[in-house]
PDB file of C-alpha atoms in Angstrom:
ATOM      1  CA  GLY A  62     -24.397 -21.346  25.654  1.00 55.00           C
ATOM      2  CA  ALA A  63     -24.881 -19.858  29.011  1.00 81.00           C
ATOM      3  CA  GLY A  64     -28.327 -20.392  30.662  1.00 91.00           C
ATOM      4  CA  VAL A  65     -30.013 -17.787  32.981  1.00 94.00           C
ATOM      5  CA  SER A  66     -28.093 -16.841  35.776  1.00 95.00           C
ATOM      6  CA  GLN A  67     -29.084 -15.176  39.021  1.00 96.00           C
ATOM      7  CA  SER A  68     -27.270 -13.641  41.967  1.00 96.00           C
ATOM      8  CA  PRO A  69     -26.888 -14.021  44.722  1.00 97.00           C
ATOM      9  CA  SER A  70     -27.732 -17.558  45.040  1.00 95.00           C
ATOM     10  CA  ASN A  71     -28.431 -17.032  48.862  1.00 96.00           C
ATOM     11  CA  LYS A  72     -29.198 -13.938  50.759  1.00 97.00           C
ATOM     12  CA  VAL A  73     -30.010 -13.512  54.317  1.00 98.00           C
ATOM     13  CA  THR A  74     -31.157 -10.276  55.472  1.00 97.00           C
ATOM     14  CA  GLU A  75     -32.795  -8.517  58.593  1.00 97.00           C
ATOM     15  CA  LYS A  76     -36.197  -7.532  58.737  1.00 97.00           C
ATOM     16  CA  GLY A  77     -36.516  -4.073  57.413  1.00 97.00           C
ATOM     17  CA  LYS A  78     -33.591  -4.108  55.125  1.00 97.00           C
ATOM     18  CA  ASP A  79     -33.806  -3.419  51.312  1.00 98.00           C
ATOM     19  CA  VAL A  80     -32.529  -6.304  48.985  1.00 98.00           C
ATOM     20  CA  GLU A  81     -31.609  -6.498  45.286  1.00 98.00           C
ATOM     21  CA  LEU A  82     -31.911  -9.753  43.314  1.00 98.00           C
ATOM     22  CA  ARG A  83     -30.063  -9.910  39.932  1.00 98.00           C
ATOM     23  CA  CYS A  84     -31.094 -11.812  36.834  1.00 97.00           C
ATOM     24  CA  ASP A  85     -28.765 -12.349  33.637  1.00 97.00           C
ATOM     25  CA  PRO A  86     -31.280 -13.876  30.782  1.00 96.00           C
ATOM     26  CA  ILE A  87     -30.016 -16.000  28.134  1.00 94.00           C
ATOM     27  CA  SER A  88     -28.570 -13.573  25.380  1.00 93.00           C
ATOM     28  CA  GLY A  89     -31.053 -12.603  22.772  1.00 90.00           C
ATOM     29  CA  HIS A  90     -34.327 -13.476  24.730  1.00 91.00           C
ATOM     30  CA  THR A  91     -36.431 -10.732  24.835  1.00 90.00           C
ATOM     31  CA  ALA A  92     -38.968 -11.809  27.461  1.00 91.00           C
ATOM     32  CA  LEU A  93     -37.894 -12.108  30.898  1.00 94.00           C
ATOM     33  CA  TYR A  94     -40.112 -13.262  34.097  1.00 95.00           C
ATOM     34  CA  TRP A  95     -39.738 -13.311  37.781  1.00 97.00           C
ATOM     35  CA  TYR A  96     -41.319 -15.800  40.019  1.00 97.00           C
ATOM     36  CA  ARG A  97     -41.148 -16.647  43.597  1.00 96.00           C
ATOM     37  CA  GLN A  98     -41.655 -20.005  45.397  1.00 91.00           C
ATOM     38  CA  ARG A  99     -42.541 -20.023  49.181  1.00 90.00           C
ATOM     39  CA  LEU A 100     -42.011 -23.120  51.043  1.00 84.00           C
ATOM     40  CA  GLY A 101     -44.405 -25.674  50.166  1.00 76.00           C
ATOM     41  CA  GLN A 102     -46.148 -23.666  47.615  1.00 80.00           C
ATOM     42  CA  GLY A 103     -46.127 -23.419  43.872  1.00 81.00           C
ATOM     43  CA  LEU A 104     -44.409 -20.746  41.672  1.00 91.00           C
ATOM     44  CA  GLU A 105     -46.127 -17.511  41.869  1.00 93.00           C
ATOM     45  CA  PHE A 106     -45.708 -15.180  39.013  1.00 94.00           C
ATOM     46  CA  LEU A 107     -44.488 -11.484  39.671  1.00 96.00           C
ATOM     47  CA  ILE A 108     -43.599  -9.805  36.768  1.00 95.00           C
ATOM     48  CA  TYR A 109     -42.993 -10.051  33.051  1.00 92.00           C
ATOM     49  CA  PHE A 110     -40.716  -7.782  30.767  1.00 93.00           C
ATOM     50  CA  GLN A 111     -40.860  -7.675  27.013  1.00 90.00           C
ATOM     51  CA  GLY A 112     -37.728  -5.983  26.205  1.00 91.00           C
ATOM     52  CA  ASN A 113     -37.356  -3.165  28.823  1.00 93.00           C
ATOM     53  CA  SER A 114     -41.089  -2.739  29.272  1.00 92.00           C
ATOM     54  CA  ALA A 115     -43.208  -4.470  31.886  1.00 91.00           C
ATOM     55  CA  PRO A 116     -46.577  -4.974  30.480  1.00 87.00           C
ATOM     56  CA  ASP A 117     -47.678  -7.334  33.153  1.00 89.00           C
ATOM     57  CA  LYS A 118     -46.791  -6.270  36.999  1.00 91.00           C
ATOM     58  CA  SER A 119     -49.900  -8.005  38.191  1.00 90.00           C
ATOM     59  CA  GLY A 120     -48.029 -10.629  40.634  1.00 93.00           C
ATOM     60  CA  LEU A 121     -46.019  -8.161  42.265  1.00 95.00           C
ATOM     61  CA  PRO A 122     -47.638  -8.594  46.060  1.00 94.00           C
ATOM     62  CA  SER A 123     -47.099  -4.973  47.308  1.00 94.00           C
ATOM     63  CA  ASP A 124     -45.369  -1.771  46.446  1.00 95.00           C
ATOM     64  CA  ARG A 125     -42.430  -2.799  48.528  1.00 97.00           C
ATOM     65  CA  PHE A 126     -41.462  -4.741  45.278  1.00 97.00           C
ATOM     66  CA  SER A 127     -40.050  -3.236  41.985  1.00 97.00           C
ATOM     67  CA  ALA A 128     -38.132  -4.499  39.273  1.00 97.00           C
ATOM     68  CA  GLU A 129     -36.413  -2.872  36.278  1.00 96.00           C
ATOM     69  CA  ARG A 130     -34.905  -4.253  33.198  1.00 96.00           C
ATOM     70  CA  THR A 131     -32.102  -2.560  31.209  1.00 93.00           C
ATOM     71  CA  GLY A 132     -30.477  -2.930  27.806  1.00 91.00           C
ATOM     72  CA  GLU A 133     -33.088  -5.790  27.050  1.00 88.00           C
ATOM     73  CA  SER A 134     -30.875  -7.715  29.383  1.00 93.00           C
ATOM     74  CA  VAL A 135     -30.144  -7.760  33.016  1.00 97.00           C
ATOM     75  CA  SER A 136     -33.127  -7.397  35.395  1.00 97.00           C
ATOM     76  CA  THR A 137     -33.066  -6.446  39.117  1.00 98.00           C
ATOM     77  CA  LEU A 138     -35.852  -7.371  41.469  1.00 98.00           C
ATOM     78  CA  THR A 139     -35.713  -5.018  44.322  1.00 98.00           C
ATOM     79  CA  ILE A 140     -37.614  -5.752  47.670  1.00 98.00           C
ATOM     80  CA  GLN A 141     -37.738  -2.760  50.044  1.00 98.00           C
ATOM     81  CA  ARG A 142     -38.389  -2.903  54.014  1.00 97.00           C
ATOM     82  CA  THR A 143     -38.464  -6.781  53.774  1.00 97.00           C
ATOM     83  CA  GLN A 144     -40.687  -8.662  55.853  1.00 97.00           C
ATOM     84  CA  GLN A 145     -40.578 -12.353  56.970  1.00 96.00           C
ATOM     85  CA  GLU A 146     -43.382 -13.403  54.573  1.00 95.00           C
ATOM     86  CA  ASP A 147     -40.774 -12.376  51.759  1.00 97.00           C
ATOM     87  CA  SER A 148     -38.710 -15.416  52.527  1.00 97.00           C
ATOM     88  CA  ALA A 149     -38.826 -17.594  49.473  1.00 96.00           C
ATOM     89  CA  VAL A 150     -36.912 -18.823  46.295  1.00 95.00           C
ATOM     90  CA  TYR A 151     -37.015 -16.011  43.767  1.00 97.00           C
ATOM     91  CA  LEU A 152     -36.768 -17.532  40.088  1.00 96.00           C
ATOM     92  CA  CYS A 153     -35.927 -15.844  36.929  1.00 96.00           C
ATOM     93  CA  ALA A 154     -36.785 -17.141  33.365  1.00 94.00           C
ATOM     94  CA  SER A 155     -36.312 -15.795  30.007  1.00 93.00           C
ATOM     95  CA  SER A 156     -37.675 -16.882  26.698  1.00 90.00           C
ATOM     96  CA  LEU A 157     -37.512 -15.781  22.866  1.00 85.00           C
ATOM     97  CA  ALA A 158     -41.338 -14.922  23.158  1.00 70.00           C
ATOM     98  CA  ILE A 159     -41.883 -15.780  19.451  1.00 63.00           C
ATOM     99  CA  ALA A 160     -45.626 -16.711  19.789  1.00 55.00           C
ATOM    100  CA  GLY A 161     -47.837 -16.176  22.870  1.00 51.00           C
ATOM    101  CA  GLY A 162     -48.267 -18.925  25.317  1.00 52.00           C
ATOM    102  CA  GLU A 163     -46.200 -21.281  23.741  1.00 61.00           C
ATOM    103  CA  ASN A 164     -42.754 -20.410  24.443  1.00 73.00           C
ATOM    104  CA  GLU A 165     -40.208 -22.572  26.482  1.00 81.00           C
ATOM    105  CA  GLN A 166     -39.369 -20.355  29.457  1.00 88.00           C
ATOM    106  CA  PHE A 167     -35.681 -21.100  30.571  1.00 90.00           C
ATOM    107  CA  PHE A 168     -35.317 -20.873  34.320  1.00 93.00           C
ATOM    108  CA  GLY A 169     -32.270 -19.824  36.457  1.00 94.00           C
ATOM    109  CA  PRO A 170     -31.134 -21.526  39.710  1.00 92.00           C
ATOM    110  CA  GLY A 171     -32.893 -19.004  41.779  1.00 94.00           C
ATOM    111  CA  THR A 172     -32.053 -16.710  44.642  1.00 97.00           C
ATOM    112  CA  ARG A 173     -32.885 -18.162  48.295  1.00 96.00           C
ATOM    113  CA  LEU A 174     -34.038 -15.230  50.335  1.00 98.00           C
ATOM    114  CA  THR A 175     -34.318 -15.610  53.975  1.00 97.00           C
ATOM    115  CA  VAL A 176     -35.669 -12.667  56.126  1.00 97.00           C
ATOM    116  CA  LEU A 177     -34.875 -12.916  59.730  1.00 96.00           C
TER     117      LEU A 177
ATOM    118  CA  GLY B 275     -58.609 -16.720  37.046  1.00 84.00           C
ATOM    119  CA  ASN B 276     -56.282 -19.445  36.121  1.00 89.00           C
ATOM    120  CA  SER B 277     -55.232 -22.183  38.586  1.00 93.00           C
ATOM    121  CA  VAL B 278     -53.669 -25.426  38.515  1.00 95.00           C
ATOM    122  CA  THR B 279     -54.159 -28.245  40.854  1.00 95.00           C
ATOM    123  CA  GLN B 280     -51.931 -31.438  40.924  1.00 93.00           C
ATOM    124  CA  MET B 281     -51.411 -34.529  43.097  1.00 85.00           C
ATOM    125  CA  GLU B 282     -50.029 -33.980  46.500  1.00 82.00           C
ATOM    126  CA  GLY B 283     -46.796 -35.457  47.167  1.00 83.00           C
ATOM    127  CA  PRO B 284     -44.505 -36.950  48.041  1.00 94.00           C
ATOM    128  CA  VAL B 285     -44.701 -39.861  45.973  1.00 95.00           C
ATOM    129  CA  THR B 286     -42.463 -42.962  46.405  1.00 97.00           C
ATOM    130  CA  LEU B 287     -42.173 -45.791  43.906  1.00 96.00           C
ATOM    131  CA  SER B 288     -39.960 -48.714  43.099  1.00 97.00           C
ATOM    132  CA  GLU B 289     -37.818 -48.587  40.080  1.00 97.00           C
ATOM    133  CA  GLU B 290     -39.936 -49.884  36.895  1.00 96.00           C
ATOM    134  CA  ALA B 291     -43.062 -48.976  38.580  1.00 97.00           C
ATOM    135  CA  PHE B 292     -45.698 -47.375  36.411  1.00 97.00           C
ATOM    136  CA  LEU B 293     -46.184 -43.432  37.195  1.00 97.00           C
ATOM    137  CA  THR B 294     -49.213 -41.127  37.136  1.00 97.00           C
ATOM    138  CA  ILE B 295     -49.080 -37.668  38.527  1.00 97.00           C
ATOM    139  CA  ASN B 296     -52.478 -36.072  38.249  1.00 97.00           C
ATOM    140  CA  CYS B 297     -52.876 -32.469  36.907  1.00 97.00           C
ATOM    141  CA  THR B 298     -56.164 -30.427  36.413  1.00 97.00           C
ATOM    142  CA  TYR B 299     -56.566 -27.050  35.481  1.00 96.00           C
ATOM    143  CA  THR B 300     -59.002 -24.062  35.359  1.00 95.00           C
ATOM    144  CA  ALA B 301     -58.320 -21.344  32.811  1.00 92.00           C
ATOM    145  CA  THR B 302     -60.145 -19.019  30.354  1.00 83.00           C
ATOM    146  CA  GLY B 303     -59.953 -19.761  26.744  1.00 82.00           C
ATOM    147  CA  TYR B 304     -57.625 -22.496  25.487  1.00 84.00           C
ATOM    148  CA  PRO B 305     -54.407 -22.554  27.400  1.00 90.00           C
ATOM    149  CA  SER B 306     -51.164 -24.242  26.584  1.00 90.00           C
ATOM    150  CA  LEU B 307     -50.093 -26.870  29.305  1.00 93.00           C
ATOM    151  CA  PHE B 308     -46.614 -27.748  30.626  1.00 94.00           C
ATOM    152  CA  TRP B 309     -44.878 -30.214  32.778  1.00 96.00           C
ATOM    153  CA  TYR B 310     -41.554 -28.846  34.145  1.00 95.00           C
ATOM    154  CA  VAL B 311     -39.081 -30.717  36.240  1.00 96.00           C
ATOM    155  CA  GLN B 312     -36.511 -29.847  38.848  1.00 92.00           C
ATOM    156  CA  TYR B 313     -33.920 -32.446  39.485  1.00 92.00           C
ATOM    157  CA  PRO B 314     -32.034 -32.140  42.494  1.00 88.00           C
ATOM    158  CA  GLY B 315     -29.465 -29.341  42.674  1.00 82.00           C
ATOM    159  CA  GLU B 316     -30.745 -28.171  39.273  1.00 85.00           C
ATOM    160  CA  GLY B 317     -32.979 -25.430  37.968  1.00 84.00           C
ATOM    161  CA  LEU B 318     -36.620 -25.845  36.548  1.00 90.00           C
ATOM    162  CA  GLN B 319     -36.421 -27.129  33.161  1.00 91.00           C
ATOM    163  CA  LEU B 320     -39.358 -27.962  30.407  1.00 93.00           C
ATOM    164  CA  LEU B 321     -40.159 -31.758  30.457  1.00 96.00           C
ATOM    165  CA  LEU B 322     -43.106 -31.465  27.788  1.00 96.00           C
ATOM    166  CA  LYS B 323     -45.704 -29.476  26.647  1.00 93.00           C
ATOM    167  CA  ALA B 324     -49.283 -29.473  24.621  1.00 93.00           C
ATOM    168  CA  THR B 325     -50.609 -26.762  22.895  1.00 89.00           C
ATOM    169  CA  LYS B 326     -54.226 -27.619  22.023  1.00 89.00           C
ATOM    170  CA  ALA B 327     -56.706 -30.273  22.780  1.00 92.00           C
ATOM    171  CA  ASP B 328     -55.932 -33.954  22.298  1.00 94.00           C
ATOM    172  CA  ASP B 329     -52.404 -33.033  21.790  1.00 95.00           C
ATOM    173  CA  LYS B 330     -49.821 -35.427  23.555  1.00 97.00           C
ATOM    174  CA  GLY B 331     -46.720 -34.188  24.713  1.00 96.00           C
ATOM    175  CA  SER B 332     -43.607 -36.755  25.227  1.00 97.00           C
ATOM    176  CA  ASN B 333     -40.155 -36.431  26.315  1.00 97.00           C
ATOM    177  CA  LYS B 334     -37.770 -39.204  28.176  1.00 96.00           C
ATOM    178  CA  GLY B 335     -40.522 -41.689  28.343  1.00 97.00           C
ATOM    179  CA  PHE B 336     -43.057 -39.373  29.869  1.00 98.00           C
ATOM    180  CA  GLU B 337     -46.132 -38.391  28.286  1.00 98.00           C
ATOM    181  CA  ALA B 338     -49.187 -36.181  28.901  1.00 98.00           C
ATOM    182  CA  THR B 339     -52.281 -35.541  26.978  1.00 98.00           C
ATOM    183  CA  TYR B 340     -54.177 -32.318  26.902  1.00 96.00           C
ATOM    184  CA  ARG B 341     -57.897 -33.358  27.538  1.00 96.00           C
ATOM    185  CA  LYS B 342     -60.232 -30.490  27.233  1.00 93.00           C
ATOM    186  CA  GLU B 343     -63.341 -32.301  28.588  1.00 94.00           C
ATOM    187  CA  THR B 344     -61.726 -33.181  31.854  1.00 95.00           C
ATOM    188  CA  THR B 345     -59.421 -30.125  31.996  1.00 96.00           C
ATOM    189  CA  SER B 346     -56.544 -32.561  32.927  1.00 97.00           C
ATOM    190  CA  PHE B 347     -52.996 -33.028  31.747  1.00 97.00           C
ATOM    191  CA  HIS B 348     -51.942 -36.096  33.684  1.00 98.00           C
ATOM    192  CA  LEU B 349     -48.217 -37.095  33.631  1.00 98.00           C
ATOM    193  CA  GLU B 350     -47.325 -40.575  32.858  1.00 98.00           C
ATOM    194  CA  LYS B 351     -44.311 -43.081  32.519  1.00 98.00           C
ATOM    195  CA  GLY B 352     -44.642 -46.707  32.130  1.00 97.00           C
ATOM    196  CA  SER B 353     -41.210 -47.681  33.842  1.00 96.00           C
ATOM    197  CA  VAL B 354     -39.698 -45.231  36.143  1.00 97.00           C
ATOM    198  CA  GLN B 355     -35.908 -45.220  36.904  1.00 97.00           C
ATOM    199  CA  VAL B 356     -34.005 -43.795  39.921  1.00 97.00           C
ATOM    200  CA  SER B 357     -32.673 -40.803  37.814  1.00 96.00           C
ATOM    201  CA  ASP B 358     -36.470 -39.783  37.443  1.00 97.00           C
ATOM    202  CA  SER B 359     -36.491 -38.752  41.206  1.00 97.00           C
ATOM    203  CA  ALA B 360     -37.278 -34.899  41.120  1.00 96.00           C
ATOM    204  CA  VAL B 361     -40.079 -32.290  41.701  1.00 94.00           C
ATOM    205  CA  TYR B 362     -42.503 -32.324  38.680  1.00 96.00           C
ATOM    206  CA  PHE B 363     -44.634 -29.073  38.180  1.00 95.00           C
ATOM    207  CA  CYS B 364     -47.778 -28.977  36.074  1.00 96.00           C
ATOM    208  CA  ALA B 365     -48.270 -25.398  34.584  1.00 94.00           C
ATOM    209  CA  LEU B 366     -50.196 -23.499  31.972  1.00 92.00           C
ATOM    210  CA  SER B 367     -50.135 -20.240  30.032  1.00 88.00           C
ATOM    211  CA  ASN B 368     -52.626 -18.404  27.882  1.00 81.00           C
ATOM    212  CA  PHE B 369     -52.268 -17.233  24.376  1.00 68.00           C
ATOM    213  CA  GLY B 370     -51.014 -13.597  24.635  1.00 60.00           C
ATOM    214  CA  ASN B 371     -50.353 -13.798  28.300  1.00 61.00           C
ATOM    215  CA  GLU B 372     -46.906 -15.214  28.584  1.00 75.00           C
ATOM    216  CA  LYS B 373     -46.897 -15.888  32.215  1.00 87.00           C
ATOM    217  CA  LEU B 374     -46.980 -19.405  33.542  1.00 91.00           C
ATOM    218  CA  THR B 375     -49.431 -20.466  36.300  1.00 92.00           C
ATOM    219  CA  PHE B 376     -48.058 -23.357  38.281  1.00 93.00           C
ATOM    220  CA  GLY B 377     -49.227 -26.205  40.517  1.00 93.00           C
ATOM    221  CA  THR B 378     -47.613 -26.664  43.756  1.00 91.00           C
ATOM    222  CA  GLY B 379     -45.360 -29.497  42.558  1.00 93.00           C
ATOM    223  CA  THR B 380     -44.980 -33.194  43.282  1.00 95.00           C
ATOM    224  CA  ARG B 381     -41.835 -34.675  44.713  1.00 95.00           C
ATOM    225  CA  LEU B 382     -41.116 -38.039  43.248  1.00 97.00           C
ATOM    226  CA  THR B 383     -38.583 -40.502  44.735  1.00 97.00           C
ATOM    227  CA  ILE B 384     -37.583 -43.706  43.023  1.00 97.00           C
ATOM    228  CA  ILE B 385     -36.121 -46.371  44.978  1.00 97.00           C
ATOM    229  CA  PRO B 386     -33.925 -49.265  43.420  1.00 94.00           C
TER     230      PRO B 386
END
């Protein structure tokens, strides 16, 4: 079946503009995660959805970042007033979330965001 | 808080060499431990995992043993192939907290 998909694959924007990144998880996966990877660094957790609720938003770096999920499916990560330090690859993952801490997370190909 | 420290790369080996990529962690409680791999042009995928102390995860000839006493989860393979060239990430998650905490990744290149 289809894996996790993300769009766009690449996004170049000017500082101060807003961007929306989309994630389509694997059908039936109730858990969805956003991570980002800045150059030369590991993946940083941003936010976790269980269904349409976000019980853990602890990784969102500022109030310029927000995310929503609808229909227990598609999720959108929005970054307002982008800054150059927001440049990174944004990765989405989904899982069945059957048992805490042991679920395989399936990752999408990522969106590479470049803020000029 | 949780953290993962893994061997700095890049690592370059000849085909059929022995591979070790070190990974140590700091976590509360008893985390589950993972190795993820990212092949060129592909997304991250799970390579292996271990959920409790002394468990050994294995896949595709790779192995890692969950060592609670040394808080380590080193990745090993006895004879690497060119197709193993990729970036390898060590990660952990706590029971009841689904998010993964990743190391910085180790780029491995195998030359024929």
